[in-house]
Short mmCIF file of C-alpha atoms and ligand atoms in Angstrom, two decimals:
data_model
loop_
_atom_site.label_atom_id
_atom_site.label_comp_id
_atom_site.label_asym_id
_atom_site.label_seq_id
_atom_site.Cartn_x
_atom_site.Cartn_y
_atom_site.Cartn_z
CA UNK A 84 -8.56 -16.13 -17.60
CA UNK A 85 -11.75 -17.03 -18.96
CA UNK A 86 -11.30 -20.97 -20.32
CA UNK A 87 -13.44 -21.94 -23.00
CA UNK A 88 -15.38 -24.20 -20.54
CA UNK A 89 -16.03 -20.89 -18.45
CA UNK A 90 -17.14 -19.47 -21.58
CA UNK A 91 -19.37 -22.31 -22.90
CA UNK A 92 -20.85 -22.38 -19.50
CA UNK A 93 -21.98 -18.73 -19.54
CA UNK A 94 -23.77 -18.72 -23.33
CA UNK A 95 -25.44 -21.68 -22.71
CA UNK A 96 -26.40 -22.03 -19.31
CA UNK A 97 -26.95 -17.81 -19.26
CA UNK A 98 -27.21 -17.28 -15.79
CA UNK A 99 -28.76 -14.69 -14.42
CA UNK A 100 -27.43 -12.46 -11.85
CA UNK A 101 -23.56 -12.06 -10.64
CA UNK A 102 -21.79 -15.18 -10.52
CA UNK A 103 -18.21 -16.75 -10.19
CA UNK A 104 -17.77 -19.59 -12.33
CA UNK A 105 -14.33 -22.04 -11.25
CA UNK A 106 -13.30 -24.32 -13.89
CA UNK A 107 -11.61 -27.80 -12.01
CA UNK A 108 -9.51 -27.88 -14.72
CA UNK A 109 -6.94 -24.89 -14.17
CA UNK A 110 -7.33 -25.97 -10.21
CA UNK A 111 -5.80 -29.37 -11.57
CA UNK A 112 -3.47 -27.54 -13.41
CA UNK A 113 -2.57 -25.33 -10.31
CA UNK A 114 -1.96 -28.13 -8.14
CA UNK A 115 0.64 -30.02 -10.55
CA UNK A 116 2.46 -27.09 -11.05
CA UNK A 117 2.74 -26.64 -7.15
CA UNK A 118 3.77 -30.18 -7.21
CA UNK A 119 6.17 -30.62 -9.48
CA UNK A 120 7.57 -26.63 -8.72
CA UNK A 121 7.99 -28.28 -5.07
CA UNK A 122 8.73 -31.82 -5.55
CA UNK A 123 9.49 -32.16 -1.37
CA UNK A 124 6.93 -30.04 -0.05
CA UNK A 125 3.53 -31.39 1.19
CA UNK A 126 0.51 -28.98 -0.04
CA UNK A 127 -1.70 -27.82 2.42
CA UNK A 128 -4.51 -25.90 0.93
CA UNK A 129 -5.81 -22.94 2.34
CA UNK A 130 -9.39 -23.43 2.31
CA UNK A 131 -10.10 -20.20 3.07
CA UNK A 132 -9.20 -19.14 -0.27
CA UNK A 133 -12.44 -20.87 -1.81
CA UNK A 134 -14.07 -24.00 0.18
CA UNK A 135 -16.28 -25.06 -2.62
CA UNK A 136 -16.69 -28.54 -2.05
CA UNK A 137 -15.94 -29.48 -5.85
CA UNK A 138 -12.91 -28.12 -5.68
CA UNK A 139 -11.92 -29.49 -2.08
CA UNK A 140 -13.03 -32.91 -3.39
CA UNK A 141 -10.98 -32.71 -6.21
CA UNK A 142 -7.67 -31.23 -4.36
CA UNK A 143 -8.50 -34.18 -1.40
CA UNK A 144 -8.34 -36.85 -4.48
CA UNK A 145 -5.16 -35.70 -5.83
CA UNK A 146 -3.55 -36.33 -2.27
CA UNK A 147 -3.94 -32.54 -1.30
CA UNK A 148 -3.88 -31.86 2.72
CA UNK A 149 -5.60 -28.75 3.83
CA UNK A 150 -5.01 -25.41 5.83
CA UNK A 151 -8.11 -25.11 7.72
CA UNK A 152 -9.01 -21.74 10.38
CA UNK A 153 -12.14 -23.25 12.01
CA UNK A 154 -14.32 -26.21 12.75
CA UNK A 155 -16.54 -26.08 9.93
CA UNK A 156 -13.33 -25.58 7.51
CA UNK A 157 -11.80 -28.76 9.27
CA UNK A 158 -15.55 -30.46 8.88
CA UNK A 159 -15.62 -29.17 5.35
CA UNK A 160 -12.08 -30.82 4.41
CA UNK A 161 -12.76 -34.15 6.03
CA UNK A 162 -16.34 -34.41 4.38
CA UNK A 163 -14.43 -33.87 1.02
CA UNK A 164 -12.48 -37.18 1.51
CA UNK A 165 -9.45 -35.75 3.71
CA UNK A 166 -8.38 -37.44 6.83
CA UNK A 167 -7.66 -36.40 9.66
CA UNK A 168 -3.75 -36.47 8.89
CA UNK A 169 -3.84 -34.35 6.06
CA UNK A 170 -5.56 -31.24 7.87
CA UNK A 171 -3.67 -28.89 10.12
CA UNK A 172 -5.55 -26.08 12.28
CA UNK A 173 -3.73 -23.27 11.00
CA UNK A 174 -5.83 -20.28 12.51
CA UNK A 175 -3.47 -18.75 15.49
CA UNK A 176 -6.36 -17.48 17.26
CA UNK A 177 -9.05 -20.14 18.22
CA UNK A 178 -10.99 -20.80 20.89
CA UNK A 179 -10.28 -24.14 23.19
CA UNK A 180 -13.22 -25.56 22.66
CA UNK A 181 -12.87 -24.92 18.69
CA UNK A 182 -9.42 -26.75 19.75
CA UNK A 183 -10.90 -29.91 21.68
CA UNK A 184 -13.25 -30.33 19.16
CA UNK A 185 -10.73 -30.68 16.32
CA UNK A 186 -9.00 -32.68 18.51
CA UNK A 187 -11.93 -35.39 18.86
CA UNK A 188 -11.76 -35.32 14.85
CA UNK A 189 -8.58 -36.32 14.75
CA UNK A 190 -6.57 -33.08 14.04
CA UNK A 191 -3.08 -33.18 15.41
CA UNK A 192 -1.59 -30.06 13.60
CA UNK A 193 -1.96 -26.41 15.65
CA UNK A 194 -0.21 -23.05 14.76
CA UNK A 195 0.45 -21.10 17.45
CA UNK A 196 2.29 -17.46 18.08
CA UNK A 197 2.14 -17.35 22.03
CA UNK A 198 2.36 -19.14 24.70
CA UNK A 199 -1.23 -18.31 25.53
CA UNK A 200 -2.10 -20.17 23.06
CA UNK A 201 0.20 -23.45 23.86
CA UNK A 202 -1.53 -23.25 26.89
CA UNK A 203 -5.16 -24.06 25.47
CA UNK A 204 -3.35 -26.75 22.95
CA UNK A 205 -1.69 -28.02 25.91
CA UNK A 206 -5.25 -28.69 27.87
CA UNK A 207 -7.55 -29.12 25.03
CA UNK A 208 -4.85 -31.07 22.18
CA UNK A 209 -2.64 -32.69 24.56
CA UNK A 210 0.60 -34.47 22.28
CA UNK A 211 0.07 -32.67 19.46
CA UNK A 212 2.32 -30.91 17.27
CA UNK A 213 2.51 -27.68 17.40
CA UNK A 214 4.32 -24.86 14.95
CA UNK A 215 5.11 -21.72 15.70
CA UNK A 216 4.27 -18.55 13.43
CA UNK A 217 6.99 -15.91 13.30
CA UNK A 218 6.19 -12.50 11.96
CA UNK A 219 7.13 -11.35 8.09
CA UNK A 220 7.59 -7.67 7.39
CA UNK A 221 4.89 -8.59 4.02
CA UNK A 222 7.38 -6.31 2.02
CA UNK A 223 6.49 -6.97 -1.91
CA UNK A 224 2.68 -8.39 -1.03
CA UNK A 225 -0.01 -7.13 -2.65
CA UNK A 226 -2.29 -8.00 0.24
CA UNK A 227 0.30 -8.25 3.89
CA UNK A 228 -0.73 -10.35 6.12
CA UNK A 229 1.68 -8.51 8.33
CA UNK A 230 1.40 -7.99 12.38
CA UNK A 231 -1.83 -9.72 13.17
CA UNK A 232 0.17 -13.62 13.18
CA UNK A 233 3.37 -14.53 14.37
CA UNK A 234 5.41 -13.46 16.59
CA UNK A 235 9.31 -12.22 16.60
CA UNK A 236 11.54 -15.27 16.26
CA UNK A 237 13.08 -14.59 19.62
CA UNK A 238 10.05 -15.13 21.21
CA UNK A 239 8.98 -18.05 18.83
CA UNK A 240 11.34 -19.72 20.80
CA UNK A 241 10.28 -19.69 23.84
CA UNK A 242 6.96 -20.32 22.89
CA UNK A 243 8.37 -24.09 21.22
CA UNK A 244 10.05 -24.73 24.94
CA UNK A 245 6.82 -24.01 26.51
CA UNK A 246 4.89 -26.54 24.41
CA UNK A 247 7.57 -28.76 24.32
CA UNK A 248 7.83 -27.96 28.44
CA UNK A 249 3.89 -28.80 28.46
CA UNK A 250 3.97 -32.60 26.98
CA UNK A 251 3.14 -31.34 23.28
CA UNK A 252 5.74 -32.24 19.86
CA UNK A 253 7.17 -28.87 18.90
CA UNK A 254 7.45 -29.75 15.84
CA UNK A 255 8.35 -26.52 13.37
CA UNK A 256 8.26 -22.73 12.63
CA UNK A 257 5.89 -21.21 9.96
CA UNK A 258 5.61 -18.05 8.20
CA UNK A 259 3.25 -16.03 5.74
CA UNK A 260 5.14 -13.78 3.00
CA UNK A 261 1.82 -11.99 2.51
CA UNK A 262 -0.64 -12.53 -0.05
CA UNK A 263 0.42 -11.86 -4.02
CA UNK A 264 3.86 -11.62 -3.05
CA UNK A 265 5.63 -11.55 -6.18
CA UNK A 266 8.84 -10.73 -4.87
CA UNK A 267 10.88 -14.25 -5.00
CA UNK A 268 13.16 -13.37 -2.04
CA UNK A 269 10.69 -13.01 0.31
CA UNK A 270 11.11 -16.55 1.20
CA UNK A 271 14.86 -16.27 1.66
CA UNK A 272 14.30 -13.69 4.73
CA UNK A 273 11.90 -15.56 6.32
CA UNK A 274 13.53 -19.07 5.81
CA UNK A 275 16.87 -17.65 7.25
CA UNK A 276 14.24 -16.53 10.82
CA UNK A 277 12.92 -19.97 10.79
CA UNK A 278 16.91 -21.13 10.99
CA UNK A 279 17.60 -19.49 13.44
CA UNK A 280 14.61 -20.70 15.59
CA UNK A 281 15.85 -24.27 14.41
CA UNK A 282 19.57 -23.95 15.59
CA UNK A 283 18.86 -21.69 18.65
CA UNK A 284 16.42 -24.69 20.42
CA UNK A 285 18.53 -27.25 18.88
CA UNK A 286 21.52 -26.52 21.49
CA UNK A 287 19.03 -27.20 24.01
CA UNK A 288 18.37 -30.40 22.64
CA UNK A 289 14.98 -29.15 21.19
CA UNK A 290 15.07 -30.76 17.73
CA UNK A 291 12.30 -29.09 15.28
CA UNK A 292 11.40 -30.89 11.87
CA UNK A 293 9.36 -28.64 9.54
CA UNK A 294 9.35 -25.44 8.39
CA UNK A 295 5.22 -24.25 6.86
CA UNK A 296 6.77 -21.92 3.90
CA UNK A 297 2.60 -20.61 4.28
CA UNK A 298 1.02 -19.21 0.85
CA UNK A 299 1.76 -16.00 -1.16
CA UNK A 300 2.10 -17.35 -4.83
CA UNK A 301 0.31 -15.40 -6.95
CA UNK A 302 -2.43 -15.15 -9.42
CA UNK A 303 -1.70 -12.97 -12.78
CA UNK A 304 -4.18 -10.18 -12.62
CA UNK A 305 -3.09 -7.25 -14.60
CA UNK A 306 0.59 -7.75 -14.19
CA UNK A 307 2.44 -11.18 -15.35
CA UNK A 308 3.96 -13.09 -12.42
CA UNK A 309 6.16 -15.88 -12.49
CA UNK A 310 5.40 -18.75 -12.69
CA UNK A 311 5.44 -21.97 -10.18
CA UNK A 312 8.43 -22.88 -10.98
CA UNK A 313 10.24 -19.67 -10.22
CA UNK A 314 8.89 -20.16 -6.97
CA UNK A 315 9.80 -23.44 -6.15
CA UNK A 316 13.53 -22.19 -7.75
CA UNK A 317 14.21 -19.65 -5.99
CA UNK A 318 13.21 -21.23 -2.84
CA UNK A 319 14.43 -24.37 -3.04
CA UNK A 320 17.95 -22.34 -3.26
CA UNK A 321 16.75 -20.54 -0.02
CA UNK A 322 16.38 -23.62 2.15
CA UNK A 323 19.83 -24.76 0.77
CA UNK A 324 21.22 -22.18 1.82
CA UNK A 325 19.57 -21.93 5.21
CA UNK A 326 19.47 -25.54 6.02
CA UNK A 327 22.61 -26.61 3.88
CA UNK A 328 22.47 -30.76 3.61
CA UNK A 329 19.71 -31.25 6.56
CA UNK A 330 16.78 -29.62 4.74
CA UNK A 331 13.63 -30.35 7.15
CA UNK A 332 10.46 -31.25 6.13
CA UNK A 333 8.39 -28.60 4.17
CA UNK A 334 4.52 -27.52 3.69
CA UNK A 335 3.13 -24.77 1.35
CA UNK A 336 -0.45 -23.52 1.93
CA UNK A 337 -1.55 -21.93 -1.17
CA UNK A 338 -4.74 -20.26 -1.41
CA UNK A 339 -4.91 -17.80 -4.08
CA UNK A 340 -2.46 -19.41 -6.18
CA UNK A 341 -4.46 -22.70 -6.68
CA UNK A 342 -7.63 -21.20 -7.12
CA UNK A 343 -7.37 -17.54 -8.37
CA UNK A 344 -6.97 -18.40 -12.18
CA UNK A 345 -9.66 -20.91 -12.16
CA UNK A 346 -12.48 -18.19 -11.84
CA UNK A 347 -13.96 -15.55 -13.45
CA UNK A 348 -16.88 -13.54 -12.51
CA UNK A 349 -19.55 -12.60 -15.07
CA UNK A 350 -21.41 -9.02 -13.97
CA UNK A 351 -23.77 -6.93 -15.29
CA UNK A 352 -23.35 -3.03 -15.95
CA UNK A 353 -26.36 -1.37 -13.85
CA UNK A 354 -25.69 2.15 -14.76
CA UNK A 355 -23.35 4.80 -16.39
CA UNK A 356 -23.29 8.18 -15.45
CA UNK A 357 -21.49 11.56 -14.58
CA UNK A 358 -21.85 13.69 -11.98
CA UNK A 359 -21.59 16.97 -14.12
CA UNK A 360 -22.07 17.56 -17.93
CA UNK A 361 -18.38 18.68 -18.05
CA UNK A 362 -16.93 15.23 -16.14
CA UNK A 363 -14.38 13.10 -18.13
CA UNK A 364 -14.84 10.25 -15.91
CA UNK A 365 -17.78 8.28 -16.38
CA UNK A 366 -19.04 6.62 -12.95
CA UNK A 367 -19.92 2.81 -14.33
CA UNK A 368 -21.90 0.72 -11.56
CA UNK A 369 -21.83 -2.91 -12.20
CA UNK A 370 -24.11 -5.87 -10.48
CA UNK A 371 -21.41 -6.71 -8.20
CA UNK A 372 -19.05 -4.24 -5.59
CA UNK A 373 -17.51 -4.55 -2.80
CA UNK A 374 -20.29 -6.13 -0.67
CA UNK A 375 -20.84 -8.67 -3.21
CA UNK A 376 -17.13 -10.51 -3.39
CA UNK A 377 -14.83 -7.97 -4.78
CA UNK A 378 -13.63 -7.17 -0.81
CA UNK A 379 -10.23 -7.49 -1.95
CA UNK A 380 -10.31 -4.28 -3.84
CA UNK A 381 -9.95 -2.43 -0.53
CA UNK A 382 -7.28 0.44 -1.02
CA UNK A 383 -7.54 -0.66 -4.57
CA UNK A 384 -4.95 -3.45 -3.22
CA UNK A 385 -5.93 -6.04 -6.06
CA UNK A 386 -7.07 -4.62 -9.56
CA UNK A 387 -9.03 -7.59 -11.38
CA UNK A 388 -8.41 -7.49 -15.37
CA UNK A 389 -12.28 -6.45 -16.46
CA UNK A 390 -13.32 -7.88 -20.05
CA UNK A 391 -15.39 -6.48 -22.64
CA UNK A 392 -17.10 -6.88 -26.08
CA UNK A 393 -16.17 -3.94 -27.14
CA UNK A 394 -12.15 -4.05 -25.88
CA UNK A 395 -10.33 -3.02 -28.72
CA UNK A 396 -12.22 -0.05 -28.66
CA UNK A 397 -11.14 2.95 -27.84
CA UNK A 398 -11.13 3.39 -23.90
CA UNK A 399 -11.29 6.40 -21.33
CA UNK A 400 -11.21 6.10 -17.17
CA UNK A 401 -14.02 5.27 -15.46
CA UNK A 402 -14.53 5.06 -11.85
CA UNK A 403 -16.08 1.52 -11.03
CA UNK A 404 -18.62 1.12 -8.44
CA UNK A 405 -20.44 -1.83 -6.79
CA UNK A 406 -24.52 -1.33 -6.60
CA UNK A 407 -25.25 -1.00 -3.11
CA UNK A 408 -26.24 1.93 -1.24
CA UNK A 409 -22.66 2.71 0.73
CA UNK A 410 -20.64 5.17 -0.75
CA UNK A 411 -17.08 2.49 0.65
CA UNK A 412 -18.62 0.36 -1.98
CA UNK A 413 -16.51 2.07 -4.78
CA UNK A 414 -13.90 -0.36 -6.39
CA UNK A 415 -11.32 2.08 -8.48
CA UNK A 416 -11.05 5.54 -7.71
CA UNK A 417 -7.88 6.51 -7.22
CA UNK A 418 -6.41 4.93 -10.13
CA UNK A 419 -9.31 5.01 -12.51
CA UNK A 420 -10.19 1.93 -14.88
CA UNK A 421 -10.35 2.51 -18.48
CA UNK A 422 -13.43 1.11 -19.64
CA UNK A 423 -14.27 1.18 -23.54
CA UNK A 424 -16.16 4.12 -24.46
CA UNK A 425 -19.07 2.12 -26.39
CA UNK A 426 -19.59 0.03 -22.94
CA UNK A 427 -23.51 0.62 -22.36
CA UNK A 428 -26.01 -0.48 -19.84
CA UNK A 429 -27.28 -3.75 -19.82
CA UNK A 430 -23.74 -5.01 -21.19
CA UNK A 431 -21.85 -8.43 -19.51
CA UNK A 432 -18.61 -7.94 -18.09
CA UNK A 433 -16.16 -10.49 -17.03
CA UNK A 434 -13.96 -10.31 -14.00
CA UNK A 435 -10.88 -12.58 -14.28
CA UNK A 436 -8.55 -14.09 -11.51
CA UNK A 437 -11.53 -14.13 -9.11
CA UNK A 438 -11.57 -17.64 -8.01
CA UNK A 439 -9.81 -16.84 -4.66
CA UNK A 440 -11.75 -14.74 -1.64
CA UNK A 441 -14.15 -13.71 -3.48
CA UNK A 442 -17.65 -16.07 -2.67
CA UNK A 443 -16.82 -16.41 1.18
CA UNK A 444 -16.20 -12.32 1.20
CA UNK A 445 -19.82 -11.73 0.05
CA UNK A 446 -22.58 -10.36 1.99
CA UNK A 447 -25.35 -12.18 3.04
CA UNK A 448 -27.86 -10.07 1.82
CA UNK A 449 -26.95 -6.29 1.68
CA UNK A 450 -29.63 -4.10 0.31
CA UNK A 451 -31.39 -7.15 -0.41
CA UNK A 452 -28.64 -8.33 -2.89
CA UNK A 453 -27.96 -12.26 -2.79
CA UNK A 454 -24.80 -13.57 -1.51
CA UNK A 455 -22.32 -14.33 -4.58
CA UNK A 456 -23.55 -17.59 -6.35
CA UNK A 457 -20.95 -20.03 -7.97
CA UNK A 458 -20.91 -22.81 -10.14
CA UNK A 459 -17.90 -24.93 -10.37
CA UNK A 460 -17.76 -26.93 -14.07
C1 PLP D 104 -4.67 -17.19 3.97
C2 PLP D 104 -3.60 -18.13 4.34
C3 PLP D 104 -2.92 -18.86 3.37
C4 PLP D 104 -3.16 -18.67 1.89
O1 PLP D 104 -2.52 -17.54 1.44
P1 PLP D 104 -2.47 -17.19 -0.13
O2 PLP D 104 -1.67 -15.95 -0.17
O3 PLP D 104 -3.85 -17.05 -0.60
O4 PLP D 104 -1.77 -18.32 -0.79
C5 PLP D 104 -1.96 -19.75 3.78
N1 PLP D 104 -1.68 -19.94 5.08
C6 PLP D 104 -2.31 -19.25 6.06
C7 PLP D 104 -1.97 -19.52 7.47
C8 PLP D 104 -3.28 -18.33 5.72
O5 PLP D 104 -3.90 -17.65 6.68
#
């Protein structure tokens, strides 16, 4: 949603070319919802999901820990006022120098899915903790994270006995429902995997204590969702009935749910056109495509609520296109977008829920267009 401050911001300050505006104060919002939805669980935020270092100051001053997949992200968390403590390395895939670094920052929180990769922690983090991710089938996620992390629980562990075999605290079991899940069981399945990880080692006197319940909450695009609270309902109930009395400790790591409502993207409409006088769908090319932030509209997997001045107005479909010079950089095709029929060129649009992946997803420079510029008010 635009927020008046968004608003404010864009008739006085007029800025010209694409840009995402983020307004702190629905990211503070965001993060006591999370908080009070999850009372027990520590939030780990997934940087990823927009590292702009207003908002990771902000989110470190609240008493926010972060979900880093890199160096720099680690680098970028601690230079907003995190310690080491409150950052995990949560990429499965790194390389062991990327590990020994973090390590000589202080980080002493690795996901793993192999025990290839216990191996490097082993040599290059040696005593840390480790958790282990364990495949989701992503059923009900807009955007699946599916089979590229995690592993089957069977295997997850034997990958905990190897670290805990090679000196390192094997300390938990995470998951990722996939992104925009706004299916509420989707934690239930998963939580009743990570169980089963927990009792299997614990008869070999392998004693895990936390379970990363990853990211997946939502932002409302065109669709309501529910809201925090649902979340932390319905899985609160989960790890009850999972973990009965002896609940372990928890983590979320959302991304697009602390972040995607605080943004909105202004744009520009370049051109409208048809490709034959006896077309019903207007082609409308705005300032911004898929090269310049909107990557997430890949398959047409996230549709962004577009605003007008003329909504209200009566509308017909439009196929919406980015401005660069590669015919993938169409945004809705397959389900047209219905676009007021006084829209014109030259006109402002606004792109809401686009706080989330949308600046670190831009190009550097294109066809000569600039990388996505943001201000964050
Ligand atoms: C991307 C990512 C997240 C954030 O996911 P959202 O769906 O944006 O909340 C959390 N954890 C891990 C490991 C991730 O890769």
């Amino acid at each position: 949603m635009a927020t008046q401050r968004i608003l404010d911001f864009l008739a006085t300050r007029r800025p010209n070319g694409p840009c995402l505006v983020v307004d702190l104060d629905v990211v503070r919002d965001n993060f006591r919802a999370f908080e009070k939805a999850l009372p027990d669980s520590k939030i780990y935020y997934a940087v990823k999901a927009n590292p702009a270092p207003e908002i990771l100051r902000l989110l470190a001053s609240m008493g926010s820990s972060f979900d880093t997949a890199s160096v720099a992200e680690v680098e970028m968390a601690m230079d907003a006022g995190a310690p080491a403590d409150r950052i995990s390395f949560g990429n499965t895939i790194k390389k062991e120098r990327d590990i020994l670094r973090a390590y000589e920052l202080g980080i002493r929180l690795f996901a793993v899915d192999c025990v290839e990769e216990v191996e490097k922690i082993a040599r290059a983090a040696p005593g840390s903790r480790v958790f282990c991710r364990v495949l989701t089938d992503g059923e009900g996620a807009e955007w699946p994270l599916s089979r590229k992390f995690g592993c089957v629980p069977a295997m997850a562990v034997d990958v905990l006995r190897h670290a805990k075999a090679l000196g390192l605290d094997a300390y938990g079991v995470s998951f990722h429902v996939g992104s925009q899940q706004c299916d509420l069981s989707a934690w239930d399945r998963a939580l009743g995997d990570a169980k089963r990880v927990f009792e299997t080692l614990a008869e070999e006197g392998i004693v895990l204590k936390m379970v990363n319940m990853g990211g997946g909450f939502p932002t409302r695009y065109l669709k309501d969702v529910p809201a925090a609270q649902a979340y932390g309902q319905a899985i609160f109930a989960a790890l009850r009935k999972h973990f009965g009395n002896r609940i372990p400790e928890t983590i979320i790591e959302p991304g697009r749910g602390m972040v995607g409502n605080a943004g909105v993207i202004k744009s520009e409409v370049v051109l409208i056109s048809k490709k034959a006088d006896n077309d019903n769908v207007r082609w409308v090319y705005l300032d911004i495509g898929k090269f310049g932030g909107l990557a997430e509209t890949m398959d047409e997997a996230i549709r962004y609520p577009i605003v007008t001045a003329h909504d209200g107005s009566e509308t017909a479909p439009c196929v919406l296109a980015g401005p660069t010079c590669d015919s993938a950089d169409v945004l809705y095709e397959k389900t047209p977008y219905p676009l007021p029929l006084s829209l014109t060129i030259g006109d402002d649009v606004l792109i809401e829920g686009t706080g989330a992946y949308t600046t670190t997803y831009s190009a550097v420079a294109f066809n000569g267009f600039e990388p996505l510029r943001s201000y964050v008010i």
